[in-house]
């Protein structure tokens, strides 16, 4: 069925600088990813078993924001390889049944992109209007909009270009000028970039900053409210939906492709609008798990509200980590991270796993002299830990970011043959999910549970599973209200009968049970 691969599959995000280096320069590359595809899915239970990868940007870039500043949307940065390497990666992934999403960055380009170089060259250049240029106001920036990077320093989203005497807009670094999405030529140029990759055979896109794009044409100041500035005029304007509908039409020119949009709406009622009438992008990311404290009630509230808001045609997704956020194992600790993984992989919705989460990688403290990111995100981007060889098998050169101090102990090789390892837990869960229509695509229903426990049922014709997650540091007595057989627990030391009537969940334990 059309669309079933992304509804029923498990996604895995690869940050290409940090996955596998193949040429010893200390930076991961496309050939490295190809070499490691068997870890992701080799068709046997030895591999993780995921269905799709999203690769963060690998296009030509001056790397001010490590690839999120693109200077050529249609070529690979030499650090990562060549278009030939990309084609090989795509072919090898497809051969293993792994779909591939590439990262589209349409809100801004690099200041080195030929479009911007032209645009800034003079006020009457034909590309001037491809970016957002404005005259100074009272000798300063055109309005009070602020950049996302440097929010704490209250940095303006505008930079003066002395040569032409105007300011240009950039919501991230000054080296990332925002495109002018009111301009039809810009819209067409990005459609063509999409077609370039779709023609090459990619299965879709993760779309960067997809909620922003269009900004108030009159460049009105954002209002101040309670001493805070609300980004009313530069974030989530209604016109953005028109662009998402346009992109959907481009995707629909092809067979069964999809896109997932980075939308940072905090309010789910806002987020749900991005599903449109099944005529926008297939899914917006739901980042709300990343913002919750460790509380059963809080996670349950997110899931219940989301289930209530979603129209019939809309399919949810969830994620616990990405390249912009602290890792789950660091936020929650190892024991709880397992409970969180059980939740992620048993809820109704496509799970997105960030590389390294399957072995419990944690944020690394980066010594000041090795900090390279502009926004403090190096800690969650350190190289993948493969084995106990030097640099954990990531590179024969000096890794671009330090390896985790525990990399010799925490790695794929060490966990592969250990049935109690987190990697084994992920593998089992993903296989269970694949094998069960109830877990893959069945309905969701919350179960009554004591304080601090989040419990639910997933059900489809011919199958029913119960999940109980204890978020507290105390044992909690629970039951699934019908005969239940234990399938798996986050605790390797669970003892007693596999038949679960009323039973005790250990502190921070989660169980999956088959219900009759
Ligand atoms: C998105 C990306 C982030 C990047 C920013 C600017 O939020 O996830 O990594 O820095 O956009 O492109």
Short mmCIF file of C-alpha atoms in Angstrom, two decimals, residues 23-501:
data_model
loop_
_atom_site.label_atom_id
_atom_site.label_comp_id
_atom_site.label_asym_id
_atom_site.label_seq_id
_atom_site.Cartn_x
_atom_site.Cartn_y
_atom_site.Cartn_z
CA UNK A 23 39.46 7.95 4.23
CA UNK A 24 41.19 8.74 7.52
CA UNK A 25 40.56 12.49 7.56
CA UNK A 26 38.71 12.24 10.86
CA UNK A 27 35.33 13.18 9.39
CA UNK A 28 32.63 10.67 8.48
CA UNK A 29 31.60 10.36 4.83
CA UNK A 30 29.14 8.72 2.45
CA UNK A 31 31.38 5.74 1.66
CA UNK A 32 31.61 5.20 5.43
CA UNK A 33 27.83 5.10 5.74
CA UNK A 34 27.66 2.54 2.92
CA UNK A 35 30.22 0.41 4.73
CA UNK A 36 28.09 0.39 7.87
CA UNK A 37 24.70 -0.31 6.31
CA UNK A 38 24.82 -3.90 7.53
CA UNK A 39 24.70 -2.64 11.10
CA UNK A 40 21.41 -0.95 10.24
CA UNK A 41 19.79 -3.78 8.34
CA UNK A 42 21.44 -6.86 6.88
CA UNK A 43 18.19 -8.80 6.79
CA UNK A 44 19.08 -10.89 9.86
CA UNK A 45 18.40 -10.46 13.60
CA UNK A 46 22.08 -9.54 14.05
CA UNK A 47 21.40 -6.05 12.71
CA UNK A 48 19.30 -3.25 14.16
CA UNK A 49 16.60 -3.82 11.56
CA UNK A 50 15.54 -0.26 10.73
CA UNK A 51 13.65 0.57 7.53
CA UNK A 52 14.76 4.06 6.58
CA UNK A 53 17.56 6.52 7.18
CA UNK A 54 17.53 10.30 7.25
CA UNK A 55 20.98 11.68 6.51
CA UNK A 56 21.75 15.20 7.74
CA UNK A 57 23.14 17.51 4.98
CA UNK A 58 26.12 16.41 2.91
CA UNK A 59 25.90 19.08 0.19
CA UNK A 60 28.65 21.52 -0.70
CA UNK A 61 29.03 23.82 2.25
CA UNK A 62 31.53 26.13 3.96
CA UNK A 63 30.49 24.21 7.13
CA UNK A 64 29.78 27.22 9.30
CA UNK A 65 26.77 25.23 10.53
CA UNK A 66 28.22 21.86 9.45
CA UNK A 67 26.22 21.50 6.28
CA UNK A 68 23.09 23.44 7.22
CA UNK A 69 24.68 26.26 5.21
CA UNK A 70 24.45 24.95 1.66
CA UNK A 71 26.43 26.50 -1.18
CA UNK A 72 25.33 23.98 -3.82
CA UNK A 73 22.16 21.93 -3.39
CA UNK A 74 23.07 19.61 -6.23
CA UNK A 75 26.53 18.45 -5.28
CA UNK A 76 28.24 16.58 -2.47
CA UNK A 77 30.80 18.36 -0.34
CA UNK A 78 34.26 16.86 -0.99
CA UNK A 79 34.52 16.07 2.76
CA UNK A 80 31.70 13.58 2.27
CA UNK A 81 32.59 12.25 -1.18
CA UNK A 82 31.04 12.54 -4.62
CA UNK A 83 27.68 12.13 -6.33
CA UNK A 84 28.97 8.69 -7.36
CA UNK A 85 29.42 7.81 -3.67
CA UNK A 86 25.87 8.98 -3.05
CA UNK A 87 24.47 6.82 -5.85
CA UNK A 88 26.32 3.81 -4.48
CA UNK A 89 25.00 4.49 -0.99
CA UNK A 90 21.46 4.77 -2.31
CA UNK A 91 21.77 1.58 -4.29
CA UNK A 92 23.26 -0.38 -1.40
CA UNK A 93 20.62 0.95 0.99
CA UNK A 94 17.80 0.02 -1.37
CA UNK A 95 19.31 -3.42 -1.87
CA UNK A 96 18.87 -3.96 1.87
CA UNK A 97 15.33 -2.58 1.88
CA UNK A 98 16.44 0.66 3.55
CA UNK A 99 14.75 3.85 2.27
CA UNK A 100 16.71 7.07 2.19
CA UNK A 101 15.63 10.59 3.16
CA UNK A 102 17.93 13.48 2.44
CA UNK A 103 17.88 16.75 4.35
CA UNK A 104 16.51 19.72 2.44
CA UNK A 105 17.50 23.15 3.76
CA UNK A 106 15.21 25.68 2.05
CA UNK A 107 14.90 28.46 4.64
CA UNK A 108 18.40 29.77 3.96
CA UNK A 109 21.49 29.13 1.89
CA UNK A 110 25.15 29.72 2.62
CA UNK A 111 26.39 33.25 1.97
CA UNK A 112 28.73 31.52 -0.49
CA UNK A 113 25.86 30.16 -2.59
CA UNK A 114 26.06 31.74 -6.08
CA UNK A 115 22.47 33.01 -5.60
CA UNK A 116 23.53 35.08 -2.61
CA UNK A 117 26.82 36.15 -4.13
CA UNK A 118 24.80 37.59 -7.01
CA UNK A 119 22.11 38.96 -4.75
CA UNK A 120 24.53 40.97 -2.65
CA UNK A 121 26.51 42.23 -5.67
CA UNK A 122 24.21 45.22 -6.28
CA UNK A 123 20.77 46.58 -5.44
CA UNK A 124 19.53 46.00 -8.96
CA UNK A 125 20.90 42.52 -9.50
CA UNK A 126 18.14 40.17 -10.79
CA UNK A 127 18.71 37.93 -7.75
CA UNK A 128 18.46 40.80 -5.25
CA UNK A 129 14.91 39.82 -4.45
CA UNK A 130 15.81 36.15 -3.86
CA UNK A 131 16.81 37.15 -0.32
CA UNK A 132 15.30 39.59 2.17
CA UNK A 133 16.98 42.98 1.93
CA UNK A 134 15.85 46.14 3.72
CA UNK A 135 17.03 49.66 4.43
CA UNK A 136 18.33 50.58 7.88
CA UNK A 137 15.85 51.98 10.38
CA UNK A 138 17.14 54.89 12.42
CA UNK A 139 20.68 53.83 11.59
CA UNK A 140 20.13 50.26 12.84
CA UNK A 141 18.48 47.00 11.75
CA UNK A 142 15.10 47.21 9.93
CA UNK A 143 13.16 45.69 12.86
CA UNK A 144 13.48 43.85 16.17
CA UNK A 145 13.59 40.26 14.89
CA UNK A 146 16.16 38.07 16.57
CA UNK A 147 18.34 35.25 15.32
CA UNK A 148 17.92 31.74 16.73
CA UNK A 149 21.65 31.33 17.24
CA UNK A 150 22.84 33.76 19.85
CA UNK A 151 19.34 34.07 21.33
CA UNK A 152 20.87 34.58 24.75
CA UNK A 153 22.95 37.49 23.47
CA UNK A 154 19.75 38.81 21.83
CA UNK A 155 21.47 38.92 18.48
CA UNK A 156 19.62 40.63 15.67
CA UNK A 157 18.46 38.57 12.68
CA UNK A 158 19.87 41.28 10.41
CA UNK A 159 23.36 42.02 9.15
CA UNK A 160 24.40 45.16 7.32
CA UNK A 161 26.04 44.77 3.94
CA UNK A 162 28.18 47.91 3.77
CA UNK A 163 28.75 47.71 0.00
CA UNK A 164 25.06 48.21 -0.83
CA UNK A 165 24.01 49.93 2.39
CA UNK A 166 21.17 47.50 3.17
CA UNK A 167 20.59 44.81 5.76
CA UNK A 168 19.88 41.17 4.90
CA UNK A 169 17.85 38.76 6.99
CA UNK A 170 19.28 35.59 8.55
CA UNK A 171 17.53 33.68 11.30
CA UNK A 172 20.62 31.63 12.00
CA UNK A 173 24.23 32.73 11.34
CA UNK A 174 25.05 35.80 9.24
CA UNK A 175 26.59 33.21 6.89
CA UNK A 176 23.09 31.69 6.43
CA UNK A 177 21.01 34.37 4.66
CA UNK A 178 17.26 33.63 4.52
CA UNK A 179 15.73 33.10 1.11
CA UNK A 180 12.75 35.27 0.18
CA UNK A 181 9.86 32.81 0.04
CA UNK A 182 7.47 35.42 -1.38
CA UNK A 183 9.44 35.16 -4.59
CA UNK A 184 8.01 32.66 -7.08
CA UNK A 185 11.44 32.16 -8.65
CA UNK A 186 12.82 30.96 -5.31
CA UNK A 187 9.90 28.56 -4.95
CA UNK A 188 10.54 27.17 -8.41
CA UNK A 189 14.29 26.84 -7.78
CA UNK A 190 13.67 24.73 -4.68
CA UNK A 191 11.06 22.60 -6.49
CA UNK A 192 13.82 21.82 -8.96
CA UNK A 193 16.25 20.90 -6.20
CA UNK A 194 13.66 18.45 -4.90
CA UNK A 195 13.18 16.95 -8.35
CA UNK A 196 16.95 16.64 -8.75
CA UNK A 197 17.12 14.30 -5.73
CA UNK A 198 13.81 12.56 -6.41
CA UNK A 199 15.01 11.80 -9.95
CA UNK A 200 18.17 10.32 -8.43
CA UNK A 201 15.97 7.95 -6.48
CA UNK A 202 15.73 9.27 -2.93
CA UNK A 203 12.61 8.27 -1.04
CA UNK A 204 11.99 11.70 0.37
CA UNK A 205 13.17 14.55 2.55
CA UNK A 206 13.54 15.77 6.06
CA UNK A 207 12.88 19.48 5.64
CA UNK A 208 14.83 21.90 7.78
CA UNK A 209 13.10 24.81 9.58
CA UNK A 210 9.95 24.07 7.59
CA UNK A 211 7.75 26.20 9.85
CA UNK A 212 9.60 29.40 9.12
CA UNK A 213 10.35 30.14 5.44
CA UNK A 214 7.84 32.97 4.91
CA UNK A 215 8.24 36.17 6.91
CA UNK A 216 6.00 39.20 7.21
CA UNK A 217 6.27 41.13 4.00
CA UNK A 218 5.93 44.47 5.82
CA UNK A 219 8.71 43.43 8.22
CA UNK A 220 6.67 44.51 11.23
CA UNK A 221 8.30 44.46 14.67
CA UNK A 222 7.45 41.48 16.83
CA UNK A 223 5.22 42.46 19.74
CA UNK A 224 6.57 42.45 23.28
CA UNK A 225 4.59 40.48 25.78
CA UNK A 226 5.57 40.09 29.42
CA UNK A 227 9.04 41.40 28.63
CA UNK A 228 9.42 38.67 26.01
CA UNK A 229 9.27 39.13 22.29
CA UNK A 230 6.81 36.87 20.54
CA UNK A 231 8.03 35.87 17.07
CA UNK A 232 4.67 36.59 15.51
CA UNK A 233 5.85 38.03 12.23
CA UNK A 234 8.79 35.82 11.30
CA UNK A 235 7.70 32.33 12.40
CA UNK A 236 4.82 30.08 11.34
CA UNK A 237 2.88 32.45 9.12
CA UNK A 238 -0.19 30.93 7.48
CA UNK A 239 1.44 31.21 4.06
CA UNK A 240 3.87 28.46 5.01
CA UNK A 241 1.10 25.91 4.49
CA UNK A 242 0.77 26.98 0.89
CA UNK A 243 4.42 26.06 0.39
CA UNK A 244 3.97 22.71 2.06
CA UNK A 245 1.06 21.97 -0.28
CA UNK A 246 3.25 22.90 -3.20
CA UNK A 247 5.98 20.52 -2.01
CA UNK A 248 3.42 17.77 -1.60
CA UNK A 249 2.46 18.22 -5.23
CA UNK A 250 6.11 17.85 -6.23
CA UNK A 251 6.41 14.65 -4.15
CA UNK A 252 3.22 13.32 -5.70
CA UNK A 253 4.72 13.63 -9.18
CA UNK A 254 6.66 10.55 -8.08
CA UNK A 255 5.67 7.19 -6.76
CA UNK A 256 5.34 6.83 -2.99
CA UNK A 257 7.80 9.47 -1.75
CA UNK A 258 7.39 11.44 1.46
CA UNK A 259 8.71 14.28 3.58
CA UNK A 260 8.89 14.96 7.27
CA UNK A 261 8.98 18.58 8.31
CA UNK A 262 11.01 20.12 11.11
CA UNK A 263 8.36 22.19 12.86
CA UNK A 264 9.17 23.51 16.28
CA UNK A 265 5.62 24.41 17.39
CA UNK A 266 5.30 23.81 21.08
CA UNK A 267 1.54 23.60 20.95
CA UNK A 268 0.23 20.37 19.45
CA UNK A 269 -2.91 22.20 18.36
CA UNK A 270 -0.64 24.25 16.13
CA UNK A 271 1.47 21.33 15.00
CA UNK A 272 -1.54 19.37 13.81
CA UNK A 273 -2.28 22.03 11.20
CA UNK A 274 0.78 20.83 9.25
CA UNK A 275 -1.07 17.67 8.24
CA UNK A 276 -3.49 19.90 6.34
CA UNK A 277 -6.17 18.03 4.53
CA UNK A 278 -3.75 15.24 3.66
CA UNK A 279 -2.39 17.69 1.13
CA UNK A 280 0.70 18.96 3.01
CA UNK A 281 3.88 17.09 3.95
CA UNK A 282 3.20 13.61 5.30
CA UNK A 283 4.37 14.33 8.85
CA UNK A 284 5.65 17.21 10.95
CA UNK A 285 8.11 16.10 13.63
CA UNK A 286 6.56 15.93 17.06
CA UNK A 287 9.39 17.14 19.32
CA UNK A 288 7.33 17.24 22.48
CA UNK A 289 8.99 14.21 24.08
CA UNK A 290 12.26 16.13 24.02
CA UNK A 291 10.77 18.76 26.29
CA UNK A 292 9.17 16.57 28.95
CA UNK A 293 10.58 15.99 32.41
CA UNK A 294 10.72 12.34 33.49
CA UNK A 295 7.05 11.99 34.38
CA UNK A 296 4.49 9.37 33.35
CA UNK A 297 1.74 11.97 33.50
CA UNK A 298 3.57 14.38 31.22
CA UNK A 299 4.39 11.81 28.54
CA UNK A 300 0.88 10.40 28.74
CA UNK A 301 -0.58 13.88 28.33
CA UNK A 302 1.45 14.43 25.14
CA UNK A 303 0.33 11.11 23.65
CA UNK A 304 -3.32 11.53 24.62
CA UNK A 305 -3.55 15.06 23.34
CA UNK A 306 -1.88 14.05 20.09
CA UNK A 307 -4.18 11.05 19.64
CA UNK A 308 -7.18 13.29 20.27
CA UNK A 309 -6.08 16.03 17.87
CA UNK A 310 -4.98 13.94 14.90
CA UNK A 311 -7.49 13.71 12.08
CA UNK A 312 -8.16 10.29 10.63
CA UNK A 313 -5.73 10.66 7.72
CA UNK A 314 -2.82 11.83 9.87
CA UNK A 315 -0.11 9.50 11.13
CA UNK A 316 1.93 10.42 14.24
CA UNK A 317 5.67 10.22 14.84
CA UNK A 318 7.85 10.46 17.92
CA UNK A 319 11.50 11.00 18.67
CA UNK A 320 13.73 11.12 21.73
CA UNK A 321 16.92 12.72 20.38
CA UNK A 322 18.50 14.45 17.42
CA UNK A 323 21.60 16.40 16.44
CA UNK A 324 20.31 19.56 18.15
CA UNK A 325 19.41 18.11 21.54
CA UNK A 326 21.00 16.39 24.47
CA UNK A 327 20.89 12.59 24.11
CA UNK A 328 18.20 10.52 25.84
CA UNK A 329 20.71 8.52 27.90
CA UNK A 330 22.12 11.79 29.24
CA UNK A 331 18.75 13.34 29.95
CA UNK A 332 17.30 10.29 31.66
CA UNK A 333 20.20 8.01 32.67
CA UNK A 334 20.74 4.47 31.34
CA UNK A 335 17.93 2.65 33.14
CA UNK A 336 15.27 5.17 32.22
CA UNK A 337 16.57 5.49 28.66
CA UNK A 338 15.54 1.87 28.19
CA UNK A 339 12.03 2.64 29.41
CA UNK A 340 11.91 5.59 27.00
CA UNK A 341 13.03 3.34 24.13
CA UNK A 342 10.29 0.83 24.97
CA UNK A 343 7.77 3.67 24.84
CA UNK A 344 9.12 5.08 21.56
CA UNK A 345 9.02 1.69 19.84
CA UNK A 346 5.58 0.62 21.07
CA UNK A 347 3.53 3.78 20.57
CA UNK A 348 1.29 4.36 17.58
CA UNK A 349 3.52 6.46 15.33
CA UNK A 350 6.72 6.31 13.35
CA UNK A 351 9.77 6.20 15.66
CA UNK A 352 12.88 8.22 14.77
CA UNK A 353 16.09 6.95 16.36
CA UNK A 354 19.20 9.15 16.46
CA UNK A 355 22.45 7.28 15.67
CA UNK A 356 24.14 5.85 18.74
CA UNK A 357 20.95 5.79 20.81
CA UNK A 358 20.78 2.04 20.20
CA UNK A 359 23.95 1.57 22.24
CA UNK A 360 23.19 4.24 24.82
CA UNK A 361 25.66 6.88 23.70
CA UNK A 362 25.70 9.89 26.01
CA UNK A 363 26.59 13.56 25.53
CA UNK A 364 30.32 14.15 25.71
CA UNK A 365 31.84 17.09 27.57
CA UNK A 366 33.94 18.88 24.97
CA UNK A 367 37.10 20.63 26.17
CA UNK A 368 36.93 24.35 25.28
CA UNK A 369 39.76 24.12 22.73
CA UNK A 370 37.83 21.50 20.76
CA UNK A 371 34.45 23.21 20.59
CA UNK A 372 33.47 23.70 16.96
CA UNK A 373 29.70 24.28 16.91
CA UNK A 374 28.25 27.78 17.12
CA UNK A 375 25.38 26.69 19.32
CA UNK A 376 26.79 24.27 21.90
CA UNK A 377 25.70 21.05 20.17
CA UNK A 378 29.03 19.22 19.81
CA UNK A 379 28.38 17.01 22.84
CA UNK A 380 25.55 15.11 21.15
CA UNK A 381 27.36 14.81 17.81
CA UNK A 382 30.45 12.81 18.78
CA UNK A 383 31.54 9.89 16.58
CA UNK A 384 29.69 6.59 16.56
CA UNK A 385 31.25 3.96 18.77
CA UNK A 386 31.74 0.75 16.81
CA UNK A 387 34.32 -1.33 18.64
CA UNK A 388 37.28 -1.28 21.03
CA UNK A 389 39.95 -0.43 18.45
CA UNK A 390 41.50 3.09 18.46
CA UNK A 391 38.85 5.78 17.95
CA UNK A 392 36.27 3.05 18.45
CA UNK A 393 36.56 2.04 14.78
CA UNK A 394 35.22 5.40 13.60
CA UNK A 395 38.39 6.70 11.98
CA UNK A 396 42.08 5.96 11.55
CA UNK A 397 42.72 9.73 11.72
CA UNK A 398 42.08 12.27 14.45
CA UNK A 399 38.30 12.47 14.88
CA UNK A 400 36.82 15.92 14.26
CA UNK A 401 35.22 15.77 17.71
CA UNK A 402 36.65 13.86 20.67
CA UNK A 403 35.50 10.27 21.12
CA UNK A 404 33.43 9.58 24.22
CA UNK A 405 35.69 8.59 27.13
CA UNK A 406 33.69 5.36 27.53
CA UNK A 407 33.89 4.42 23.83
CA UNK A 408 36.19 1.43 24.45
CA UNK A 409 33.49 -0.09 26.64
CA UNK A 410 30.25 1.26 25.17
CA UNK A 411 30.20 0.18 21.54
CA UNK A 412 28.39 -1.94 18.99
CA UNK A 413 30.87 -4.84 19.09
CA UNK A 414 30.69 -5.12 22.87
CA UNK A 415 26.90 -5.20 22.81
CA UNK A 416 26.36 -7.39 19.77
CA UNK A 417 26.64 -10.75 21.52
CA UNK A 418 25.32 -9.64 24.90
CA UNK A 419 21.62 -10.54 25.15
CA UNK A 420 21.22 -8.07 28.02
CA UNK A 421 22.65 -5.11 26.12
CA UNK A 422 20.69 -2.06 25.03
CA UNK A 423 21.52 -2.90 21.41
CA UNK A 424 19.95 -6.35 21.85
CA UNK A 425 16.93 -4.70 23.45
CA UNK A 426 16.49 -2.36 20.46
CA UNK A 427 16.92 -5.21 17.98
CA UNK A 428 14.32 -7.35 19.72
CA UNK A 429 11.83 -4.53 19.99
CA UNK A 430 12.17 -3.50 16.36
CA UNK A 431 11.68 -7.10 15.26
CA UNK A 432 8.65 -7.46 17.49
CA UNK A 433 7.21 -4.28 16.05
CA UNK A 434 7.75 -5.48 12.51
CA UNK A 435 6.16 -8.82 13.25
CA UNK A 436 3.05 -7.41 14.88
CA UNK A 437 0.27 -5.49 13.12
CA UNK A 438 -0.91 -4.34 16.58
CA UNK A 439 2.41 -2.64 17.36
CA UNK A 440 3.04 -1.42 13.83
CA UNK A 441 -0.27 0.10 12.98
CA UNK A 442 -2.84 -0.91 15.57
CA UNK A 443 -5.00 1.38 17.69
CA UNK A 444 -3.85 3.07 20.89
CA UNK A 445 -5.74 3.20 24.17
CA UNK A 446 -4.55 4.49 27.55
CA UNK A 447 -5.04 2.12 30.47
CA UNK A 448 -5.84 3.19 34.01
CA UNK A 449 -2.63 3.04 36.06
CA UNK A 450 -1.35 4.20 39.44
CA UNK A 451 0.43 7.54 39.78
CA UNK A 452 3.79 7.54 38.02
CA UNK A 453 2.89 4.72 35.63
CA UNK A 454 2.03 5.15 31.96
CA UNK A 455 0.18 2.13 30.58
CA UNK A 456 -1.53 1.51 27.27
CA UNK A 457 -2.85 -1.09 24.87
CA UNK A 458 -2.03 -1.49 21.19
CA UNK A 459 -4.50 -3.55 19.29
CA UNK A 460 -5.20 -4.82 15.80
CA UNK A 461 -7.15 -7.72 14.44
CA UNK A 462 -5.57 -10.87 15.76
CA UNK A 463 -3.28 -9.26 18.30
CA UNK A 464 -3.16 -7.15 21.42
CA UNK A 465 -0.22 -5.84 23.43
CA UNK A 466 -0.06 -4.10 26.78
CA UNK A 467 2.73 -1.75 27.80
CA UNK A 468 3.41 -0.64 31.37
CA UNK A 469 6.06 1.99 32.08
CA UNK A 470 7.05 2.88 35.62
CA UNK A 471 8.52 6.38 35.76
CA UNK A 472 9.05 6.34 39.52
CA UNK A 473 11.85 5.15 41.79
CA UNK A 474 9.44 2.90 43.67
CA UNK A 475 7.84 -0.41 42.77
CA UNK A 476 4.29 0.02 41.44
CA UNK A 477 1.54 -2.58 41.37
CA UNK A 478 -0.17 -2.77 37.99
CA UNK A 479 -2.36 -5.08 35.91
CA UNK A 480 -3.60 -5.23 32.34
CA UNK A 481 -7.12 -6.27 33.37
CA UNK A 482 -6.92 -9.44 31.30
CA UNK A 483 -4.59 -12.43 31.11
CA UNK A 484 -1.18 -11.23 30.00
CA UNK A 485 2.03 -12.96 29.10
CA UNK A 486 5.36 -11.17 29.51
CA UNK A 487 7.16 -10.59 26.21
CA UNK A 488 9.97 -8.40 27.42
CA UNK A 489 11.10 -6.17 30.23
CA UNK A 490 13.60 -3.33 30.36
CA UNK A 491 15.11 -5.06 33.40
CA UNK A 492 17.38 -7.95 32.65
CA UNK A 493 16.79 -9.30 36.15
CA UNK A 494 12.98 -9.62 36.10
CA UNK A 495 12.07 -12.85 37.84
CA UNK A 496 8.91 -14.77 38.49
CA UNK A 497 6.16 -16.04 36.27
CA UNK A 498 5.73 -14.91 32.70
CA UNK A 499 1.97 -14.92 33.35
CA UNK A 500 1.19 -11.42 34.55
CA UNK A 501 -1.95 -10.94 36.60
#
